[in-house]
């Protein structure tokens, strides 16, 4: 199954994710489709701290993602700057 935390493929018998170590859900309520590469990147960058649930939308400067704090379960929005804006002027 694909880890809901970071998108990594794990064997169906795995209890926790190989990559981010988070506990994997019971088989049956797991999406079989691989998550899109963009949200997978955000999940990898934040693995262990936040559970990135879905993309909310995009503005002129950033994509917004709905996420939950890994231990507090508090909802939050993660904004990821568009790539062309995410570097300093030379
Ligand atoms: N607090 C929030 N609640 C719900 N959706 C949000 C929130 N913050 C951002 N978003 C979503 O993320 C998108 C991009 O965030 P936004 O703050 O508008 O970025 P930008 O600076 O690019 O305008 C928004 O259009 C919206 O869909
Ligand atoms: Mg906006
Ligand atoms: Zn994982």
Tab-separated table of N, CA and C and ligand atoms in Angstrom:
chain	number	residue	atom	x	y	z
A	1	UNK	N	0.837	-1.201	0.000
A	1	UNK	CA	0.000	0.000	0.000
A	1	UNK	C	0.875	1.255	0.000
A	2	UNK	N	0.296	2.352	-0.467
A	2	UNK	CA	1.026	3.613	-0.435
A	2	UNK	C	0.808	4.256	0.935
A	3	UNK	N	1.886	4.640	1.590
A	3	UNK	CA	1.780	5.258	2.916
A	3	UNK	C	0.997	6.568	2.827
A	4	UNK	N	-0.058	6.737	3.628
A	4	UNK	CA	-0.832	7.991	3.598
A	4	UNK	C	0.003	9.175	4.110
A	5	UNK	N	1.062	8.881	4.836
A	5	UNK	CA	1.898	9.952	5.367
A	5	UNK	C	2.876	10.509	4.355
A	6	UNK	N	3.554	9.609	3.588
A	6	UNK	CA	4.616	10.090	2.702
A	6	UNK	C	4.521	9.548	1.284
A	7	UNK	N	3.571	8.662	0.992
A	7	UNK	CA	3.390	8.192	-0.376
A	7	UNK	C	4.293	7.035	-0.784
A	8	UNK	N	5.115	6.566	0.130
A	8	UNK	CA	6.024	5.455	-0.192
A	8	UNK	C	5.264	4.128	-0.267
A	9	UNK	N	5.664	3.292	-1.263
A	9	UNK	CA	5.038	1.970	-1.383
A	9	UNK	C	5.547	1.047	-0.282
A	10	UNK	N	4.633	0.374	0.402
A	10	UNK	CA	4.990	-0.614	1.421
A	10	UNK	C	4.286	-1.929	1.133
A	11	UNK	N	4.891	-3.054	1.550
A	11	UNK	CA	4.253	-4.366	1.403
A	11	UNK	C	2.941	-4.385	2.169
A	12	UNK	N	2.004	-5.207	1.667
A	12	UNK	CA	0.666	-5.218	2.283
A	12	UNK	C	0.711	-5.737	3.723
A	13	UNK	N	1.778	-6.472	4.066
A	13	UNK	CA	1.878	-7.009	5.427
A	13	UNK	C	2.560	-6.032	6.393
A	14	UNK	N	3.069	-4.905	5.841
A	14	UNK	CA	3.809	-3.956	6.686
A	14	UNK	C	2.898	-3.290	7.706
A	15	UNK	N	3.410	-3.130	8.907
A	15	UNK	CA	2.655	-2.474	9.977
A	15	UNK	C	2.981	-0.986	10.015
A	16	UNK	N	4.269	-0.678	9.761
A	16	UNK	CA	4.649	0.730	9.718
A	16	UNK	C	5.449	1.008	8.454
A	17	UNK	N	5.448	2.288	8.049
A	17	UNK	CA	6.072	2.676	6.787
A	17	UNK	C	7.596	2.558	6.848
A	18	UNK	N	8.150	1.964	5.775
A	18	UNK	CA	9.600	1.815	5.633
A	18	UNK	C	10.327	3.144	5.703
A	19	UNK	N	9.732	4.165	5.103
A	19	UNK	CA	10.428	5.443	4.986
A	19	UNK	C	10.191	6.364	6.174
A	20	UNK	N	8.924	6.603	6.516
A	20	UNK	CA	8.658	7.607	7.563
A	20	UNK	C	8.253	6.974	8.888
A	21	UNK	N	8.141	5.624	8.906
A	21	UNK	CA	7.886	4.894	10.160
A	21	UNK	C	6.489	5.096	10.731
A	22	UNK	N	5.641	5.871	10.039
A	22	UNK	CA	4.302	6.062	10.608
A	22	UNK	C	3.505	4.761	10.480
A	23	UNK	N	2.554	4.589	11.362
A	23	UNK	CA	1.731	3.389	11.380
A	23	UNK	C	0.851	3.363	10.138
A	24	UNK	N	0.770	2.209	9.477
A	24	UNK	CA	-0.038	2.116	8.259
A	24	UNK	C	-1.462	1.687	8.604
A	25	UNK	N	-2.453	2.177	7.848
A	25	UNK	CA	-3.845	1.806	8.137
A	25	UNK	C	-4.131	0.354	7.776
A	26	UNK	N	-5.224	-0.177	8.291
A	26	UNK	CA	-5.682	-1.517	7.931
A	26	UNK	C	-5.960	-1.548	6.438
A	27	UNK	N	-5.697	-2.685	5.802
A	27	UNK	CA	-6.067	-2.823	4.391
A	27	UNK	C	-7.584	-2.737	4.292
A	28	UNK	N	-8.067	-2.173	3.198
A	28	UNK	CA	-9.519	-2.074	3.048
A	28	UNK	C	-9.931	-0.625	2.931
A	29	UNK	N	-9.338	0.237	3.766
A	29	UNK	CA	-9.674	1.655	3.612
A	29	UNK	C	-8.464	2.436	3.088
A	30	UNK	N	-7.733	1.795	2.175
A	30	UNK	CA	-6.526	2.400	1.641
A	30	UNK	C	-6.673	2.671	0.139
A	31	UNK	N	-6.275	3.855	-0.307
A	31	UNK	CA	-6.340	4.110	-1.741
A	31	UNK	C	-5.302	3.256	-2.474
A	32	UNK	N	-5.693	2.661	-3.605
A	32	UNK	CA	-4.770	1.826	-4.369
A	32	UNK	C	-3.992	2.633	-5.394
A	33	UNK	N	-4.505	3.801	-5.726
A	33	UNK	CA	-3.835	4.672	-6.687
A	33	UNK	C	-2.620	5.331	-6.038
A	34	UNK	N	-1.512	5.424	-6.768
A	34	UNK	CA	-0.408	6.197	-6.218
A	34	UNK	C	-0.797	7.665	-6.150
A	35	UNK	N	-0.406	8.377	-5.072
A	35	UNK	CA	-0.727	9.796	-4.985
A	35	UNK	C	0.089	10.580	-6.011
A	36	UNK	N	-0.382	11.768	-6.387
A	36	UNK	CA	0.354	12.498	-7.418
A	36	UNK	C	1.712	12.955	-6.877
A	37	UNK	N	2.697	13.087	-7.782
A	37	UNK	CA	4.079	13.339	-7.369
A	37	UNK	C	4.247	14.623	-6.564
A	38	UNK	N	3.407	15.600	-6.843
A	38	UNK	CA	3.538	16.890	-6.156
A	38	UNK	C	3.218	16.759	-4.667
A	39	UNK	N	2.091	16.112	-4.354
A	39	UNK	CA	1.720	15.970	-2.942
A	39	UNK	C	2.680	15.004	-2.249
A	40	UNK	N	3.210	14.030	-2.993
A	40	UNK	CA	4.200	13.106	-2.430
A	40	UNK	C	5.440	13.863	-1.977
A	41	UNK	N	5.877	14.837	-2.770
A	41	UNK	CA	7.042	15.654	-2.397
A	41	UNK	C	6.781	16.423	-1.109
A	42	UNK	N	5.581	16.997	-1.004
A	42	UNK	CA	5.245	17.759	0.204
A	42	UNK	C	5.190	16.805	1.401
A	43	UNK	N	4.642	15.608	1.180
A	43	UNK	CA	4.576	14.621	2.266
A	43	UNK	C	5.972	14.216	2.709
A	44	UNK	N	6.861	14.012	1.766
A	44	UNK	CA	8.230	13.605	2.130
A	44	UNK	C	8.936	14.710	2.895
A	45	UNK	N	8.727	15.942	2.463
A	45	UNK	CA	9.424	17.064	3.109
A	45	UNK	C	8.925	17.284	4.536
A	46	UNK	N	7.707	16.846	4.823
A	46	UNK	CA	7.124	17.134	6.139
A	46	UNK	C	6.869	15.860	6.949
A	47	UNK	N	7.318	14.709	6.426
A	47	UNK	CA	6.999	13.416	7.049
A	47	UNK	C	7.375	13.408	8.522
A	48	UNK	N	6.501	12.854	9.339
A	48	UNK	CA	6.753	12.777	10.771
A	48	UNK	C	6.178	13.963	11.518
A	49	UNK	N	6.077	15.111	10.833
A	49	UNK	CA	5.556	16.304	11.508
A	49	UNK	C	4.089	16.554	11.165
A	50	UNK	N	3.761	16.394	9.863
A	50	UNK	CA	2.394	16.664	9.426
A	50	UNK	C	1.884	15.534	8.555
A	51	UNK	N	0.593	15.286	8.601
A	51	UNK	CA	-0.064	14.360	7.682
A	51	UNK	C	-0.745	15.239	6.624
A	52	UNK	N	-0.192	15.239	5.416
A	52	UNK	CA	-0.709	16.100	4.362
A	52	UNK	C	-1.885	15.390	3.693
A	53	UNK	N	-3.066	15.960	3.818
A	53	UNK	CA	-4.278	15.262	3.412
A	53	UNK	C	-4.608	15.492	1.941
A	54	UNK	N	-4.676	16.745	1.521
A	54	UNK	CA	-5.025	17.013	0.117
A	54	UNK	C	-4.652	18.436	-0.234
A	55	UNK	N	-4.628	18.696	-1.544
A	55	UNK	CA	-4.363	20.057	-1.991
A	55	UNK	C	-5.653	20.856	-1.950
A	56	UNK	N	-5.574	22.072	-1.461
A	56	UNK	CA	-6.762	22.927	-1.379
A	56	UNK	C	-6.921	23.773	-2.628
A	57	UNK	N	-5.821	24.288	-3.132
A	57	UNK	CA	-5.891	25.182	-4.285
A	57	UNK	C	-4.588	25.932	-4.426
A	58	UNK	N	-4.561	26.857	-5.384
A	58	UNK	CA	-3.339	27.599	-5.663
A	58	UNK	C	-3.658	29.060	-5.894
A	59	UNK	N	-2.706	29.905	-5.532
A	59	UNK	CA	-2.816	31.324	-5.819
A	59	UNK	C	-1.642	31.753	-6.675
A	60	UNK	N	-1.420	33.051	-6.748
A	60	UNK	CA	-0.340	33.580	-7.556
A	60	UNK	C	1.036	33.238	-7.008
A	61	UNK	N	1.087	32.955	-5.709
A	61	UNK	CA	2.398	32.733	-5.090
A	61	UNK	C	2.635	31.305	-4.630
A	62	UNK	N	1.580	30.568	-4.352
A	62	UNK	CA	1.782	29.278	-3.686
A	62	UNK	C	0.634	28.302	-3.921
A	63	UNK	N	0.939	27.004	-3.678
A	63	UNK	CA	-0.091	25.976	-3.542
A	63	UNK	C	-0.407	25.861	-2.055
A	64	UNK	N	-1.670	25.592	-1.738
A	64	UNK	CA	-2.074	25.388	-0.349
A	64	UNK	C	-2.494	23.937	-0.140
A	65	UNK	N	-2.033	23.338	0.962
A	65	UNK	CA	-2.373	21.954	1.289
A	65	UNK	C	-3.016	21.875	2.657
A	66	UNK	N	-4.065	21.088	2.758
A	66	UNK	CA	-4.700	20.827	4.045
A	66	UNK	C	-3.912	19.713	4.732
A	67	UNK	N	-3.522	19.938	5.972
A	67	UNK	CA	-2.707	18.955	6.696
A	67	UNK	C	-3.127	18.899	8.156
A	68	UNK	N	-2.699	17.828	8.824
A	68	UNK	CA	-2.944	17.674	10.259
A	68	UNK	C	-1.605	17.503	10.955
A	69	UNK	N	-1.439	18.159	12.077
A	69	UNK	CA	-0.228	17.956	12.869
A	69	UNK	C	-0.181	16.481	13.278
A	70	UNK	N	0.982	15.841	13.115
A	70	UNK	CA	1.079	14.389	13.278
A	70	UNK	C	0.649	13.906	14.655
A	71	UNK	N	1.023	14.629	15.694
A	71	UNK	CA	0.687	14.138	17.027
A	71	UNK	C	-0.483	14.891	17.644
A	72	UNK	N	-0.578	16.181	17.401
A	72	UNK	CA	-1.672	16.963	17.992
A	72	UNK	C	-2.971	16.825	17.199
A	73	UNK	N	-2.856	16.359	15.909
A	73	UNK	CA	-4.015	16.223	15.020
A	73	UNK	C	-4.675	17.557	14.707
A	74	UNK	N	-3.993	18.640	15.023
A	74	UNK	CA	-4.540	19.960	14.743
A	74	UNK	C	-4.494	20.257	13.254
A	75	UNK	N	-5.601	20.781	12.690
A	75	UNK	CA	-5.601	21.087	11.256
A	75	UNK	C	-4.801	22.349	10.961
A	76	UNK	N	-4.182	22.375	9.794
A	76	UNK	CA	-3.430	23.554	9.371
A	76	UNK	C	-3.326	23.565	7.859
A	77	UNK	N	-2.889	24.693	7.343
A	77	UNK	CA	-2.638	24.807	5.909
A	77	UNK	C	-1.139	24.992	5.703
A	78	UNK	N	-0.583	24.176	4.807
A	78	UNK	CA	0.821	24.329	4.425
A	78	UNK	C	0.840	25.016	3.066
A	79	UNK	N	1.556	26.122	2.962
A	79	UNK	CA	1.708	26.801	1.674
A	79	UNK	C	3.098	26.530	1.120
A	80	UNK	N	3.143	26.133	-0.142
A	80	UNK	CA	4.421	25.863	-0.807
A	80	UNK	C	4.585	26.866	-1.942
A	81	UNK	N	5.591	27.708	-1.814
A	81	UNK	CA	5.855	28.729	-2.836
A	81	UNK	C	6.053	28.100	-4.204
A	82	UNK	N	5.544	28.747	-5.247
A	82	UNK	CA	5.834	28.290	-6.608
A	82	UNK	C	7.346	28.321	-6.806
A	83	UNK	N	7.821	27.346	-7.591
A	83	UNK	CA	9.264	27.152	-7.708
A	83	UNK	C	10.007	28.410	-8.167
A	84	UNK	N	9.427	29.130	-9.133
A	84	UNK	CA	10.151	30.287	-9.674
A	84	UNK	C	10.241	31.430	-8.663
A	85	UNK	N	9.457	31.340	-7.571
A	85	UNK	CA	9.515	32.382	-6.533
A	85	UNK	C	10.343	31.931	-5.331
A	86	UNK	N	10.715	30.646	-5.340
A	86	UNK	CA	11.346	30.072	-4.147
A	86	UNK	C	12.863	30.143	-4.182
A	87	UNK	N	13.383	31.161	-4.857
A	87	UNK	CA	14.841	31.344	-4.785
A	87	UNK	C	15.158	32.827	-4.669
A	88	UNK	N	16.310	33.108	-4.087
A	88	UNK	CA	16.749	34.492	-3.903
A	88	UNK	C	17.140	35.095	-5.235
A	89	UNK	N	17.063	36.420	-5.302
A	89	UNK	CA	17.591	37.091	-6.489
A	89	UNK	C	19.095	36.864	-6.550
A	90	UNK	N	19.635	36.688	-7.770
A	90	UNK	CA	21.081	36.472	-7.881
A	90	UNK	C	21.861	37.723	-7.450
B	1	LIG	N1	-6.502	28.969	5.543
B	1	LIG	C1	-6.891	28.405	4.409
B	1	LIG	N2	-8.029	27.669	4.368
B	1	LIG	C2	-8.422	27.059	3.224
B	1	LIG	N3	-7.748	27.116	2.059
B	1	LIG	C3	-6.619	27.830	2.044
B	1	LIG	C4	-6.126	28.509	3.200
B	1	LIG	N4	-4.962	29.133	2.875
B	1	LIG	C5	-4.752	28.860	1.578
B	1	LIG	N5	-5.741	28.079	1.064
B	1	LIG	C6	-5.848	27.575	-0.312
B	1	LIG	O1	-4.562	27.662	-0.928
B	1	LIG	C7	-4.613	28.531	-2.034
B	1	LIG	C8	-3.333	29.344	-2.067
B	1	LIG	O2	-3.239	30.088	-0.883
B	1	LIG	P1	-3.147	31.673	-0.918
B	1	LIG	O3	-2.891	32.097	0.477
B	1	LIG	O4	-4.314	32.275	-1.633
B	1	LIG	O5	-1.814	31.812	-1.787
B	1	LIG	P2	-1.323	32.994	-2.711
B	1	LIG	O6	-0.366	33.750	-1.846
B	1	LIG	O7	-0.671	32.292	-3.860
B	1	LIG	O8	-2.532	33.798	-3.104
B	1	LIG	C9	-5.878	29.374	-1.847
B	1	LIG	O9	-6.383	29.811	-3.060
B	1	LIG	C10	-6.790	28.382	-1.159
B	1	LIG	O10	-7.358	27.503	-2.106
B	2	LIG	MG1	-4.566	33.910	-2.890
B	3	LIG	ZN1	5.518	6.819	5.023
